[in-house]
Coordinates of N, CA and C in Angstrom, one line a residue:
X1 N 1.0 -1.3 0.0 CA 0.1 0.0 0.1 C 0.9 1.3 0.0
X2 N 1.8 1.2 1.0 CA 2.6 2.3 0.9 C 3.5 2.7 -0.4
X3 N 3.9 1.6 -0.9 CA 4.7 1.8 -2.2 C 4.0 2.4 -3.2
X4 N 2.6 2.2 -3.2 CA 1.8 2.8 -4.3 C 1.8 4.3 -4.2
X5 N 1.9 4.9 -3.0 CA 2.0 6.3 -2.8 C 3.3 6.9 -2.7
X6 N 4.5 6.1 -2.4 CA 5.8 6.3 -2.3 C 6.7 6.6 -3.7
X7 N 6.2 5.5 -4.6 CA 6.7 5.5 -6.0 C 6.5 6.7 -6.9
X8 N 5.3 7.2 -6.8 CA 4.8 8.4 -7.8 C 5.7 9.5 -7.0
X9 N 5.6 9.7 -5.9 CA 6.4 10.8 -4.9 C 7.9 10.9 -5.3
X10 N 8.5 9.7 -5.1 CA 9.9 9.4 -5.4 C 10.3 9.9 -6.8
X11 N 9.3 9.5 -7.7 CA 9.6 9.7 -9.0 C 9.7 11.2 -9.6
X12 N 8.8 11.8 -8.8 CA 8.4 13.3 -9.0 C 9.7 13.9 -8.4
X13 N 10.0 13.6 -7.3 CA 11.1 14.1 -6.6 C 12.3 14.0 -7.2
X14 N 12.8 12.8 -7.8 CA 14.0 12.6 -8.5 C 13.7 13.5 -9.7
X15 N 12.7 13.4 -10.5 CA 12.7 14.4 -11.6 C 13.1 15.7 -11.3
X16 N 12.5 16.3 -10.3 CA 12.6 17.6 -9.7 C 14.1 18.0 -9.4
X17 N 14.8 16.9 -8.9 CA 16.2 17.1 -8.5 C 17.1 16.8 -9.5
X18 N 16.7 16.2 -10.7 CA 17.3 15.9 -12.0 C 17.4 17.2 -12.6
X19 N 16.4 17.9 -12.7 CA 16.0 19.1 -13.3 C 17.1 20.1 -12.9
X20 N 17.0 20.2 -11.5 CA 17.8 21.3 -10.9 C 19.3 21.2 -11.0
X21 N 19.5 19.7 -11.1 CA 21.2 19.4 -11.3 C 21.7 19.8 -12.7
X22 N 20.6 19.6 -13.7 CA 20.8 20.0 -15.1 C 21.1 21.5 -15.2
X23 N 20.2 22.3 -14.6 CA 20.2 23.7 -14.7 C 21.4 24.2 -14.0
X24 N 21.7 23.6 -12.9 CA 22.9 24.1 -12.4 C 24.3 23.8 -12.8
X25 N 24.1 22.6 -13.7 CA 25.4 22.1 -14.4 C 25.9 23.1 -15.2

């Protein structure tokens, strides 16, 4: 049950972090 909510959150969080790294790079 928890995984169903954590996966989308983690995916969005990683995507946001990746965009920040690309911008700062």
